[in-house]
PDB file of C-alpha atoms and ligand atoms in Angstrom:
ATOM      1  CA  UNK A 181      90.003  97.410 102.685  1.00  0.00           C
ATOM      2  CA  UNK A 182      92.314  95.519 104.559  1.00  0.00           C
ATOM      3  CA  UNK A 183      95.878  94.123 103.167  1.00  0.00           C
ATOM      4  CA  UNK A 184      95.626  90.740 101.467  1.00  0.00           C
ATOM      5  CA  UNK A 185      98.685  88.920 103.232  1.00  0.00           C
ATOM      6  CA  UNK A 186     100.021  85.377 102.183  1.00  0.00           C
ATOM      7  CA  UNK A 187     102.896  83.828 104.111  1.00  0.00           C
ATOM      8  CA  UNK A 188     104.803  81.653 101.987  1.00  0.00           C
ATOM      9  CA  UNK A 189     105.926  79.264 104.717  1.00  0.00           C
ATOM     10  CA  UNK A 190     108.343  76.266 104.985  1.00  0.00           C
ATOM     11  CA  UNK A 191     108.114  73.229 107.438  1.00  0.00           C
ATOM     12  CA  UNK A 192     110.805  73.676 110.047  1.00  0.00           C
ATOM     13  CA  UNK A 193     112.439  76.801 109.054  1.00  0.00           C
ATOM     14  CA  UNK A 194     112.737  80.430 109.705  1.00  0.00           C
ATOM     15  CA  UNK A 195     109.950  81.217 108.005  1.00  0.00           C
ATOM     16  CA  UNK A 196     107.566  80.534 111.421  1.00  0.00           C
ATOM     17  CA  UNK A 197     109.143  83.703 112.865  1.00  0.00           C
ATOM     18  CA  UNK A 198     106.897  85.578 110.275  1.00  0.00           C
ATOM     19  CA  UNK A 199     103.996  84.016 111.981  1.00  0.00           C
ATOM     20  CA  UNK A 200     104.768  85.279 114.955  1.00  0.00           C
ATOM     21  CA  UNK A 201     105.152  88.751 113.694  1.00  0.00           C
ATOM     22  CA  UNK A 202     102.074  88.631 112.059  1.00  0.00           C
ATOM     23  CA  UNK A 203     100.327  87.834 114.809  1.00  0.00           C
ATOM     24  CA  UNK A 204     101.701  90.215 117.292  1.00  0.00           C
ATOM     25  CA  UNK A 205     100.601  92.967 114.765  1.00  0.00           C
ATOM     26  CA  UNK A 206      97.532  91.290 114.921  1.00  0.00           C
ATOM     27  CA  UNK A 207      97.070  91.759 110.925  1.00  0.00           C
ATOM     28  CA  UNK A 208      94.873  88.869 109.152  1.00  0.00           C
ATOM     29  CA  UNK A 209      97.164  86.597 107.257  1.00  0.00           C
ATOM     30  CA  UNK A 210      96.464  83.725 104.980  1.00  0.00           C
ATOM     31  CA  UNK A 211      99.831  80.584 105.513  1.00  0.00           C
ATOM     32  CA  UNK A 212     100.735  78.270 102.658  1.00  0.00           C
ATOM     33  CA  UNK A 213     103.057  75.467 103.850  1.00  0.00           C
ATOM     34  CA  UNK A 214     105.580  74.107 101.645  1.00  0.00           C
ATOM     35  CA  UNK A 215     106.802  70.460 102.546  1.00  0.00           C
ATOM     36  CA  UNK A 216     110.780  69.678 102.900  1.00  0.00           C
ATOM     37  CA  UNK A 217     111.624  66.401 100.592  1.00  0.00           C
ATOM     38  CA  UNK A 218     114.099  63.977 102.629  1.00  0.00           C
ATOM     39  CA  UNK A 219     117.278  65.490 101.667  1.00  0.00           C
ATOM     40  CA  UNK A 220     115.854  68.967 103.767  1.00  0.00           C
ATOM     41  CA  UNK A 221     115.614  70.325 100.731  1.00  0.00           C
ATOM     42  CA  UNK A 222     111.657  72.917  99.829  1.00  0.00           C
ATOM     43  CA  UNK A 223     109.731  71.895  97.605  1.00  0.00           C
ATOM     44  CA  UNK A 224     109.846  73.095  94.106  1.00  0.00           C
ATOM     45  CA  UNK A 225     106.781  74.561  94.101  1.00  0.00           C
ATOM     46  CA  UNK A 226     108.156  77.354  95.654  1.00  0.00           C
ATOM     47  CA  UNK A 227     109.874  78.182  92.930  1.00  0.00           C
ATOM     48  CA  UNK A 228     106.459  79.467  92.027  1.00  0.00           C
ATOM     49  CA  UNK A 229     106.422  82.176  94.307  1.00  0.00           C
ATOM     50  CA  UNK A 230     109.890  83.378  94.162  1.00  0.00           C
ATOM     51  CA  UNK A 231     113.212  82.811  91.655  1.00  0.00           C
ATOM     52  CA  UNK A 232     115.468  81.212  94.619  1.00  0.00           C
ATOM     53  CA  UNK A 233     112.831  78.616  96.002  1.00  0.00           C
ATOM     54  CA  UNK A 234     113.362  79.915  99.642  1.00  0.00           C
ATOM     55  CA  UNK A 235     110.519  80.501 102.612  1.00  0.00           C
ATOM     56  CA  UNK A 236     109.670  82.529 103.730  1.00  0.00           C
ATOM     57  CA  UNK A 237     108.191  84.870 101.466  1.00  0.00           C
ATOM     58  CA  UNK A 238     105.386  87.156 101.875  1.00  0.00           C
ATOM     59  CA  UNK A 239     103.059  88.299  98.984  1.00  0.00           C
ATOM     60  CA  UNK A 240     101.166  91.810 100.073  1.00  0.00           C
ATOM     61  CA  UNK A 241      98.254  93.149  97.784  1.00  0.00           C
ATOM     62  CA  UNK A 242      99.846  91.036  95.220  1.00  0.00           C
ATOM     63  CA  UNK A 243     103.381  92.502  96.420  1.00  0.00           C
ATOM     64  CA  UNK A 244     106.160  89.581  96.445  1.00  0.00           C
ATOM     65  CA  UNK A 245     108.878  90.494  99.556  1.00  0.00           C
ATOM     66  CA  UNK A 246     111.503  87.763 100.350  1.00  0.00           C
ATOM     67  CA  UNK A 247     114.659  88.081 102.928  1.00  0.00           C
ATOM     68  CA  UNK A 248     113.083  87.700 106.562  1.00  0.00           C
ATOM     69  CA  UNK A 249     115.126  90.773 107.347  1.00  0.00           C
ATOM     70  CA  UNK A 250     113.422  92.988 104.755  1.00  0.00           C
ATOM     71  CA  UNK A 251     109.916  91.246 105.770  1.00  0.00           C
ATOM     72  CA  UNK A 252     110.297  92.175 109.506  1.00  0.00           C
ATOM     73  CA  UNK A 253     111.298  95.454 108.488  1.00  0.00           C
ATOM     74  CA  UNK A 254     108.660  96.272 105.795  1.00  0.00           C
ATOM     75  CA  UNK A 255     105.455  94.789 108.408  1.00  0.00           C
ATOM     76  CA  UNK A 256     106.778  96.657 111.680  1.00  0.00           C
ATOM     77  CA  UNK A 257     107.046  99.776 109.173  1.00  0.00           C
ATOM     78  CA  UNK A 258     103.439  99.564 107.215  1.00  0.00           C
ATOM     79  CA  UNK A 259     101.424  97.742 110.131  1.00  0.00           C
ATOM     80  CA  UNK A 260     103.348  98.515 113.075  1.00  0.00           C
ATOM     81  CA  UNK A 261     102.507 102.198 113.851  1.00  0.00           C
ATOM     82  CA  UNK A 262     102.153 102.604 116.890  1.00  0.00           C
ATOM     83  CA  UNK A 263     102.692  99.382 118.288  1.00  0.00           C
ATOM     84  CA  UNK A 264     105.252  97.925 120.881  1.00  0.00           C
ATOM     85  CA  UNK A 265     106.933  96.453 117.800  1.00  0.00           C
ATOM     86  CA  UNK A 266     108.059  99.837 116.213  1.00  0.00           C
ATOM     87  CA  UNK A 267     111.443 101.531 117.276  1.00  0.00           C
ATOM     88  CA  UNK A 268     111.346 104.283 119.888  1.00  0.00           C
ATOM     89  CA  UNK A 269     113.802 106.622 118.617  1.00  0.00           C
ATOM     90  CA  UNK A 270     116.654 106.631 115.927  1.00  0.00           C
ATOM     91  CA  UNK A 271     119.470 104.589 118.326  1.00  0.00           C
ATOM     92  CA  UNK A 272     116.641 102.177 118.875  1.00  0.00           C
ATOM     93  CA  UNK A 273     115.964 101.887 114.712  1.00  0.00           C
ATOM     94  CA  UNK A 274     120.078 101.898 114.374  1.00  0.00           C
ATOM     95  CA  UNK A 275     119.937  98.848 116.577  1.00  0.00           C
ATOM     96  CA  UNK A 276     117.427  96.767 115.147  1.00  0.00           C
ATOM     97  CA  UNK A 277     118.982  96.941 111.786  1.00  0.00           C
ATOM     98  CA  UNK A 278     121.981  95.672 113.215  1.00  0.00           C
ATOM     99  CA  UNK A 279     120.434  93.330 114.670  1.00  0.00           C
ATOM    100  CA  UNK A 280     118.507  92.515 111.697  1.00  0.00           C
ATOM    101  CA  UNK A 281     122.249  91.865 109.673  1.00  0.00           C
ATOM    102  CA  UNK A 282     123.964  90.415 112.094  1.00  0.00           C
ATOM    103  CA  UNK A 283     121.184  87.648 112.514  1.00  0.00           C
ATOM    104  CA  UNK A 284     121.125  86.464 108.752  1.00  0.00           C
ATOM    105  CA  UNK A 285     124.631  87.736 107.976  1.00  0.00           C
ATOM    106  CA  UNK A 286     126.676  85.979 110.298  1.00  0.00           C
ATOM    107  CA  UNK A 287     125.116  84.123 113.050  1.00  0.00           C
ATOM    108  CA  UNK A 288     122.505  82.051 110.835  1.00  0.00           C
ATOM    109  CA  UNK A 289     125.939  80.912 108.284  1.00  0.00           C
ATOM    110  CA  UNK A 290     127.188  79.013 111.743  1.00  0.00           C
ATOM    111  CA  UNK A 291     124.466  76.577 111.868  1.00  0.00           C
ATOM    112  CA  UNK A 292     123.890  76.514 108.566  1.00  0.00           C
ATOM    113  CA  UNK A 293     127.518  74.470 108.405  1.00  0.00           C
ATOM    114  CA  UNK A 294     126.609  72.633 111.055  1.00  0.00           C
ATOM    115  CA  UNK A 295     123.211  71.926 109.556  1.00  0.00           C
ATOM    116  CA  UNK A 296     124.879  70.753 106.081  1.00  0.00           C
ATOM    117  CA  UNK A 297     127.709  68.850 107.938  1.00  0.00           C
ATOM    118  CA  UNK A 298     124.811  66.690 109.567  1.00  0.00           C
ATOM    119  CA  UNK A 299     122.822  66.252 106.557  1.00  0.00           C
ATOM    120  CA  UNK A 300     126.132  65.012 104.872  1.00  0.00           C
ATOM    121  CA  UNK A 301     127.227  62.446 107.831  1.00  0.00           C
ATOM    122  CA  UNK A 302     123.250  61.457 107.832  1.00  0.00           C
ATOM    123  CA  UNK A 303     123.741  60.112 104.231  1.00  0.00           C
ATOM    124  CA  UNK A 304     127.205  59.406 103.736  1.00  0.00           C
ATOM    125  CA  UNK A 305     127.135  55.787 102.559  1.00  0.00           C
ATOM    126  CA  UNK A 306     127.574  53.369 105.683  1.00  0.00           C
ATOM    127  CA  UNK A 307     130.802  51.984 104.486  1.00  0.00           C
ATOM    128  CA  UNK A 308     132.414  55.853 104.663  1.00  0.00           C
ATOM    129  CA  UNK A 309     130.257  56.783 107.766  1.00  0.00           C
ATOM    130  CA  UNK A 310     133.409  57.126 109.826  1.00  0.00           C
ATOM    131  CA  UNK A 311     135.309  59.145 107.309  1.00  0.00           C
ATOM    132  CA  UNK A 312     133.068  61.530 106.555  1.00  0.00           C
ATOM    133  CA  UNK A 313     132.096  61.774 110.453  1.00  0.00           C
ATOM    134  CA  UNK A 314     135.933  62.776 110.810  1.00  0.00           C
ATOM    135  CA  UNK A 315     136.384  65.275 108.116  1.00  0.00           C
ATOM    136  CA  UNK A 316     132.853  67.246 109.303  1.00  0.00           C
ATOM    137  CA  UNK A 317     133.772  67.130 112.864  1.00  0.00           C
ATOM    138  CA  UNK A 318     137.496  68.954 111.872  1.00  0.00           C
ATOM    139  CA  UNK A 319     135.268  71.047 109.717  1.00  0.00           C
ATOM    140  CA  UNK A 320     132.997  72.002 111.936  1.00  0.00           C
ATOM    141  CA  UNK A 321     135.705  72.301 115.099  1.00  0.00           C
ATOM    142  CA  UNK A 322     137.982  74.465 112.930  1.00  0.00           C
ATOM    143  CA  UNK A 323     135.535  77.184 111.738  1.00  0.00           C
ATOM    144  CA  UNK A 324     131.148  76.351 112.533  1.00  0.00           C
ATOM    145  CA  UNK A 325     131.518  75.830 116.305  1.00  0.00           C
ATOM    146  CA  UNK A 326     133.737  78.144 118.039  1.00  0.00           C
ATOM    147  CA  UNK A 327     132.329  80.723 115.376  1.00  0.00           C
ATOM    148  CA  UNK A 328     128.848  79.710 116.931  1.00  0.00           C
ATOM    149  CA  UNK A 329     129.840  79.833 120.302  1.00  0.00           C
ATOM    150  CA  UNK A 330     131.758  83.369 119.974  1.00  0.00           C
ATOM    151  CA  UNK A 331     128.073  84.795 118.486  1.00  0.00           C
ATOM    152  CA  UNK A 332     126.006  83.398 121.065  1.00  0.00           C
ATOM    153  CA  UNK A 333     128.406  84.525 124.189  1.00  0.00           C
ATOM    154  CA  UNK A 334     127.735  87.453 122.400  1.00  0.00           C
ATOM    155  CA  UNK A 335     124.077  87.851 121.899  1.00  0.00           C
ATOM    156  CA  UNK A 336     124.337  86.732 125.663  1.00  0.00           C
ATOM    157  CA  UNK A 337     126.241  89.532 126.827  1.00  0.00           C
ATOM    158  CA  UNK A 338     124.064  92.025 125.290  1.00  0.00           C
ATOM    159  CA  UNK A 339     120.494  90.823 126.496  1.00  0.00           C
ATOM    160  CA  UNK A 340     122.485  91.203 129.739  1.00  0.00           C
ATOM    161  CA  UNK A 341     123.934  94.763 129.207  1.00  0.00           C
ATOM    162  CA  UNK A 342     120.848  95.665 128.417  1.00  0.00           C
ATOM    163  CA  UNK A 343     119.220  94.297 131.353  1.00  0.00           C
ATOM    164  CA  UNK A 344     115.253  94.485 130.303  1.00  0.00           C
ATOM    165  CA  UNK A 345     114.827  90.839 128.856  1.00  0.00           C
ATOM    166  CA  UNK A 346     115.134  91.975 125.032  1.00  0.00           C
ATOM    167  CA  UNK A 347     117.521  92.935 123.004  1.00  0.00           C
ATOM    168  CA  UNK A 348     116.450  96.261 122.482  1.00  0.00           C
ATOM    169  CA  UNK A 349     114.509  98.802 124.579  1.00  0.00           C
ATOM    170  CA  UNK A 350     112.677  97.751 126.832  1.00  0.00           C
ATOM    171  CA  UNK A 351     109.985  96.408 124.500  1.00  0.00           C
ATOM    172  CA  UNK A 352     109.668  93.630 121.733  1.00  0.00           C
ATOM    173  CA  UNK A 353     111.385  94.442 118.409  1.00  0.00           C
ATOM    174  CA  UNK A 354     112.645  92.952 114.836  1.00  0.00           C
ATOM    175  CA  UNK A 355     115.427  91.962 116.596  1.00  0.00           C
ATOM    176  CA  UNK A 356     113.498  89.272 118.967  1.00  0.00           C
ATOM    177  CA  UNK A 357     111.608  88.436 115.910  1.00  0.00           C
ATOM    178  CA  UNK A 358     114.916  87.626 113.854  1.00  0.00           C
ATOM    179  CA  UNK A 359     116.657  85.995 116.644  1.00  0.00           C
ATOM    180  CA  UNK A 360     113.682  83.465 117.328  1.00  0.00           C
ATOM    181  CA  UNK A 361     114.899  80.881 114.739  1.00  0.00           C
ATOM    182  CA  UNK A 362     118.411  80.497 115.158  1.00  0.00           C
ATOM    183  CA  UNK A 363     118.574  80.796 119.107  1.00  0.00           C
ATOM    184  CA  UNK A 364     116.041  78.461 119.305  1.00  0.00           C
ATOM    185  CA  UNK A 365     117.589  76.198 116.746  1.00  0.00           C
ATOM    186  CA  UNK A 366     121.043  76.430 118.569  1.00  0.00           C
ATOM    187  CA  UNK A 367     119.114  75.256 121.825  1.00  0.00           C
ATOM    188  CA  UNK A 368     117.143  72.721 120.242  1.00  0.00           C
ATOM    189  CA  UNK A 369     120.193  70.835 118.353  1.00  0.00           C
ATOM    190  CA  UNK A 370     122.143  71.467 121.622  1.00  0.00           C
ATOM    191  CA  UNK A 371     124.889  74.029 120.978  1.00  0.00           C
ATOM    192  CA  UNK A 372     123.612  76.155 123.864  1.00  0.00           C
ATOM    193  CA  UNK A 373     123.075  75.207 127.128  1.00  0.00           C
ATOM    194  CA  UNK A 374     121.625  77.513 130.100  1.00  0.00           C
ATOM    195  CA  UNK A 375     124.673  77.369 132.172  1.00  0.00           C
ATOM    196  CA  UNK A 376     126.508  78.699 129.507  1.00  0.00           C
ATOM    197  CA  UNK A 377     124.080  81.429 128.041  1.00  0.00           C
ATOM    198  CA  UNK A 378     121.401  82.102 131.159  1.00  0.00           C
ATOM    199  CA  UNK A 379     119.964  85.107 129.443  1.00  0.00           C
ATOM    200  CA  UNK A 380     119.527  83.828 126.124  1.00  0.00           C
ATOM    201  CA  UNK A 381     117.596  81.077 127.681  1.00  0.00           C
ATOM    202  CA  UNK A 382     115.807  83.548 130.164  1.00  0.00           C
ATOM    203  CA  UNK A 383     114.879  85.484 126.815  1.00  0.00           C
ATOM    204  CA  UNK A 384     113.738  82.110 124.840  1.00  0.00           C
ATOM    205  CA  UNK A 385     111.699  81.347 128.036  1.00  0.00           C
ATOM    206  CA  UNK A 386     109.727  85.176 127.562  1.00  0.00           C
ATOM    207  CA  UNK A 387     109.324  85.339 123.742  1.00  0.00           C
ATOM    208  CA  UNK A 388     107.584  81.742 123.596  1.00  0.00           C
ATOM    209  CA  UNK A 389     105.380  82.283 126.278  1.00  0.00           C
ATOM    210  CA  UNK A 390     103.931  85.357 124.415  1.00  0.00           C
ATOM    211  CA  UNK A 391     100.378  84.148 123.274  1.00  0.00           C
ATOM    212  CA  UNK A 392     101.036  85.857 119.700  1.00  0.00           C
ATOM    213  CA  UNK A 393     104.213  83.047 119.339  1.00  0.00           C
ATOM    214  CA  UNK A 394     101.860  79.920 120.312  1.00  0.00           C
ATOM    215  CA  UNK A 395      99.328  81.509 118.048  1.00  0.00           C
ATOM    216  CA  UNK A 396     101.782  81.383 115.339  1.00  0.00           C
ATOM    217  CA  UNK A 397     102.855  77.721 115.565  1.00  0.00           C
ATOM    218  CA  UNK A 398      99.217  76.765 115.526  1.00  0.00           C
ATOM    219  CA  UNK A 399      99.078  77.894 111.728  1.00  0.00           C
ATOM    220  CA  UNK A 400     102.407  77.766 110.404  1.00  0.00           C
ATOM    221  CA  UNK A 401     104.687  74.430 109.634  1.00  0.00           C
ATOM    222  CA  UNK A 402     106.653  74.379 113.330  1.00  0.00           C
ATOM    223  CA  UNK A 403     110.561  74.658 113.973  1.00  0.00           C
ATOM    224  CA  UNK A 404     112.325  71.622 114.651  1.00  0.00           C
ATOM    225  CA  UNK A 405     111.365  71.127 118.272  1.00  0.00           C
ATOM    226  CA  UNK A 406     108.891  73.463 119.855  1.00  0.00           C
TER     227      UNK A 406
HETATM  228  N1  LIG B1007     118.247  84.795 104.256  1.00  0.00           N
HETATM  229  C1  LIG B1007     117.019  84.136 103.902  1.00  0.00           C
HETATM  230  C2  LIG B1007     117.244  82.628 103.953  1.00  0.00           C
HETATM  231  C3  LIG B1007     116.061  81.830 103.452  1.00  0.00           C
HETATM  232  C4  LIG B1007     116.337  80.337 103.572  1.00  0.00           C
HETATM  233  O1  LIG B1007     117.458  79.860 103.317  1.00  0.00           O
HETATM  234  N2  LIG B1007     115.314  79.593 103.958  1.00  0.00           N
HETATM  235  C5  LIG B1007     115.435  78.161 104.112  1.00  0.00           C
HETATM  236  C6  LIG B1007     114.522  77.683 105.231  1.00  0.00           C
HETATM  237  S1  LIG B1007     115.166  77.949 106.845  1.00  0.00           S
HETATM  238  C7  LIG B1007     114.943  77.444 102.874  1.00  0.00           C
HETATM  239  O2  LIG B1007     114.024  77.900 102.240  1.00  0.00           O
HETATM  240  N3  LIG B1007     115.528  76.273 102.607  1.00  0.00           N
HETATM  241  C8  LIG B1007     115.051  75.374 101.629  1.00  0.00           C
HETATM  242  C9  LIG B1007     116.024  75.066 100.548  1.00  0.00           C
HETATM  243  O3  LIG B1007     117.065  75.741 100.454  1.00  0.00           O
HETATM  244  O4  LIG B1007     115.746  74.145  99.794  1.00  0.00           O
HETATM  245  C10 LIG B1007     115.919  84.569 104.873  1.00  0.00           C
HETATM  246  O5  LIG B1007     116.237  84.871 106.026  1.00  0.00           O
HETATM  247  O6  LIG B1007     114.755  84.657 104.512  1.00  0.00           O
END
């Protein structure tokens, strides 16, 4: 009998790159979408599903997995035999794990800041607008940005080391999958432009035109800006 998958899903989050796995592994899936109240903030109802109220989460033959890093890892492993998805040899697997970290560890913290240093300008009370415009923009200039900026030169430099249009191999791996949301986030709210990272854009360009990632954002609550 086939797995009995549930993606636990949020409206414009992360959580749509779990989609896209899903469907490139071309398992059957069931998506619940969880609304974001106007402070950005998920719904409590996923506190139903898992103790920290986070998407996504997966449930597997009852199995509750949370941590998009763990999910990629545990669906290339148990449904990706075999497939493009699953890494070549052990440099390959040693890559993707890095990857995998690096994603969630320290570039996703970047535009969280930035993220939470919006939200707070967006509702600071219109009388200390301009204040608390000033102390975000020193926060975010003095630690968020150039932090962002230092990851993404980065991440550029290595799709172009690497020279096959992903980041590693010469195939699709956990570490496109990871690096959907927050590359596409950092082009979407405008902290990357193509002059400055042309392969990062060149690699945005090939993972969404992938029919598995249109597939995805058909059934799960979209990213930002598609
Ligand atoms: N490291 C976790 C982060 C999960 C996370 O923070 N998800 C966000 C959505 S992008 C969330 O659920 N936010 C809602 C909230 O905190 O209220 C992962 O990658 O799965």
């Amino acid at each position: 009998m086939p797995a009995q998958i549930t993606l636990y899903d949020l409206e414009r989050s992360r959580s749509q790159r779990i989609g896209w796995l899903l469907e490139e592994l071309k398992v059957d899936y069931n998506v619940e979408t969880f609304k974001r109240n106007e402070r950005q903030r998920a719904d409590p109802a996923l506190f139903k599903i898992h103790p920290l109220g986070k998407a996504p989460v997966i449930s597997v033959d009852g199995k509750i997995i949370a941590e998009s890093a763990v999910i990629i890892d545990y669906l290339i492993k148990n449904f990706g035999q075999g497939s493009e998805l699953e890494a070549k040899n052990e440099e390959e697997a040693f890559d993707i794990n890095y990857y995998l970290h690096h994603s969630e560890a320290t570039l996703q913290p970047c535009l969280l800041l930035l993220f939470v240093t919006d939200v707070t300008n967006k509702q600071a009370p219109y009388l200390l607008k301009s204040v608390a415009k000033k102390v975000t923009e020193a926060q975010d200039d003095g630690y968020a940005l150039p932090e962002l900026k230092l990851n993404l030169k980065y991440l550029d430099d290595k799709l172009k080391t690497n020279g096959t249009g992903f980041f590693v191999g010469d195939h699709l791996s956990g570490a496109d999958i990871i690096y959907s949301f927050p590359l596409l986030d950092a082009k979407h709210r405008k902290f990357a432009t193509a002059e400055d990272y042309p392969h990062i854009f060149k690699w945005i360009d090939l993972i969404t035109a992938r029919p598995a990632y249109k597939a995805a954002l058909e059934k799960t609550g979209k990213p930002a800006k598609i």
